[in-house]
Amino acid sequence: MISVSLKYLVLIYLGIMLGPILFVWFLHEWRAQRRERAAFRHVLRCTLCGFEFEDRTSAVLPRCPRCGSLNERLRLSGL
């Protein structure tokens, strides 16, 4: 028989019970961040008027639909 003290037994029990829950939580957060980045991949902000628009074309310098200025493809920073 293996002799284990009560404090180590409680620690092992918590590790077995909370480990999978923490793993699923981290996996969910990681996937949510990936979905958010994918959603904003084609969103651009005009450097002249500040209008945010979606452009799925492969143009190097897309035009703003509001003011017509050419914009570079810069990534939007999150909050």
mmCIF file of C-alpha atoms in Angstrom:
data_model
loop_
_atom_site.group_PDB
_atom_site.id
_atom_site.type_symbol
_atom_site.label_atom_id
_atom_site.label_comp_id
_atom_site.label_asym_id
_atom_site.label_seq_id
_atom_site.Cartn_x
_atom_site.Cartn_y
_atom_site.Cartn_z
ATOM 1 C CA MET A 1 0.000 0.000 0.000
ATOM 2 C CA ILE A 2 1.241 3.483 -0.872
ATOM 3 C CA SER A 3 1.275 5.898 2.010
ATOM 4 C CA VAL A 4 0.115 9.410 1.046
ATOM 5 C CA SER A 5 -0.495 12.244 3.471
ATOM 6 C CA LEU A 6 -3.816 14.081 3.429
ATOM 7 C CA LYS A 7 -2.400 17.336 2.050
ATOM 8 C CA TYR A 8 -0.847 15.544 -0.950
ATOM 9 C CA LEU A 9 -4.034 13.578 -1.497
ATOM 10 C CA VAL A 10 -6.053 16.827 -1.632
ATOM 11 C CA LEU A 11 -3.475 18.359 -3.983
ATOM 12 C CA ILE A 12 -3.646 15.363 -6.330
ATOM 13 C CA TYR A 13 -7.446 15.425 -6.257
ATOM 14 C CA LEU A 14 -7.553 19.150 -7.102
ATOM 15 C CA GLY A 15 -5.051 18.645 -9.903
ATOM 16 C CA ILE A 16 -7.101 15.846 -11.418
ATOM 17 C CA MET A 17 -10.367 17.796 -11.143
ATOM 18 C CA LEU A 18 -9.200 21.300 -12.088
ATOM 19 C CA GLY A 19 -6.579 20.353 -14.691
ATOM 20 C CA PRO A 20 -9.018 19.445 -17.494
ATOM 21 C CA ILE A 21 -11.226 22.451 -16.688
ATOM 22 C CA LEU A 22 -8.257 24.830 -17.000
ATOM 23 C CA PHE A 23 -7.142 23.120 -20.205
ATOM 24 C CA VAL A 24 -10.576 23.542 -21.804
ATOM 25 C CA TRP A 25 -10.729 27.177 -20.681
ATOM 26 C CA PHE A 26 -7.303 27.990 -22.203
ATOM 27 C CA LEU A 27 -8.283 26.189 -25.412
ATOM 28 C CA HIS A 28 -11.528 28.186 -25.632
ATOM 29 C CA GLU A 29 -9.711 31.523 -25.130
ATOM 30 C CA TRP A 30 -7.075 30.638 -27.720
ATOM 31 C CA ARG A 31 -9.720 29.739 -30.304
ATOM 32 C CA ALA A 32 -11.689 32.928 -29.543
ATOM 33 C CA GLN A 33 -8.608 35.058 -30.177
ATOM 34 C CA ARG A 34 -7.975 33.269 -33.470
ATOM 35 C CA ARG A 35 -11.569 33.886 -34.582
ATOM 36 C CA GLU A 36 -11.304 37.565 -33.666
ATOM 37 C CA ARG A 37 -8.048 37.997 -35.597
ATOM 38 C CA ALA A 38 -9.575 36.266 -38.625
ATOM 39 C CA ALA A 39 -12.633 38.539 -38.472
ATOM 40 C CA PHE A 40 -10.486 41.698 -38.532
ATOM 41 C CA ARG A 41 -7.994 40.472 -41.132
ATOM 42 C CA HIS A 42 -9.655 42.402 -43.974
ATOM 43 C CA VAL A 43 -10.709 45.487 -42.003
ATOM 44 C CA LEU A 44 -8.795 48.663 -42.848
ATOM 45 C CA ARG A 45 -8.863 52.188 -41.422
ATOM 46 C CA CYS A 46 -8.504 55.149 -43.744
ATOM 47 C CA THR A 47 -5.515 57.297 -42.820
ATOM 48 C CA LEU A 48 -7.227 60.458 -44.031
ATOM 49 C CA CYS A 49 -10.801 60.306 -42.699
ATOM 50 C CA GLY A 50 -10.528 57.464 -40.142
ATOM 51 C CA PHE A 51 -13.346 55.430 -41.725
ATOM 52 C CA GLU A 52 -13.104 51.682 -41.097
ATOM 53 C CA PHE A 53 -14.020 49.518 -44.060
ATOM 54 C CA GLU A 54 -13.651 45.940 -45.213
ATOM 55 C CA ASP A 55 -11.590 45.172 -48.300
ATOM 56 C CA ARG A 56 -11.176 41.548 -49.374
ATOM 57 C CA THR A 57 -9.403 42.331 -52.639
ATOM 58 C CA SER A 58 -5.704 41.731 -53.144
ATOM 59 C CA ALA A 59 -4.988 45.350 -54.094
ATOM 60 C CA VAL A 60 -1.813 46.754 -52.583
ATOM 61 C CA LEU A 61 -3.371 50.195 -52.022
ATOM 62 C CA PRO A 62 -7.152 49.898 -51.553
ATOM 63 C CA ARG A 63 -9.352 52.986 -51.905
ATOM 64 C CA CYS A 64 -11.473 54.335 -49.074
ATOM 65 C CA PRO A 65 -15.182 54.181 -50.036
ATOM 66 C CA ARG A 66 -15.909 57.435 -48.195
ATOM 67 C CA CYS A 67 -13.140 59.829 -49.294
ATOM 68 C CA GLY A 68 -11.417 57.907 -52.109
ATOM 69 C CA SER A 69 -7.875 58.135 -50.740
ATOM 70 C CA LEU A 70 -5.392 55.278 -51.147
ATOM 71 C CA ASN A 71 -4.486 53.370 -47.978
ATOM 72 C CA GLU A 72 -1.765 50.957 -46.989
ATOM 73 C CA ARG A 73 -2.673 47.629 -45.479
ATOM 74 C CA LEU A 74 -1.781 48.221 -41.823
ATOM 75 C CA ARG A 75 -3.034 45.976 -39.054
ATOM 76 C CA LEU A 76 -5.580 47.452 -36.668
ATOM 77 C CA SER A 77 -4.412 47.408 -33.083
ATOM 78 C CA GLY A 78 -6.730 45.956 -30.472
ATOM 79 C CA LEU A 79 -7.691 47.608 -27.238
#
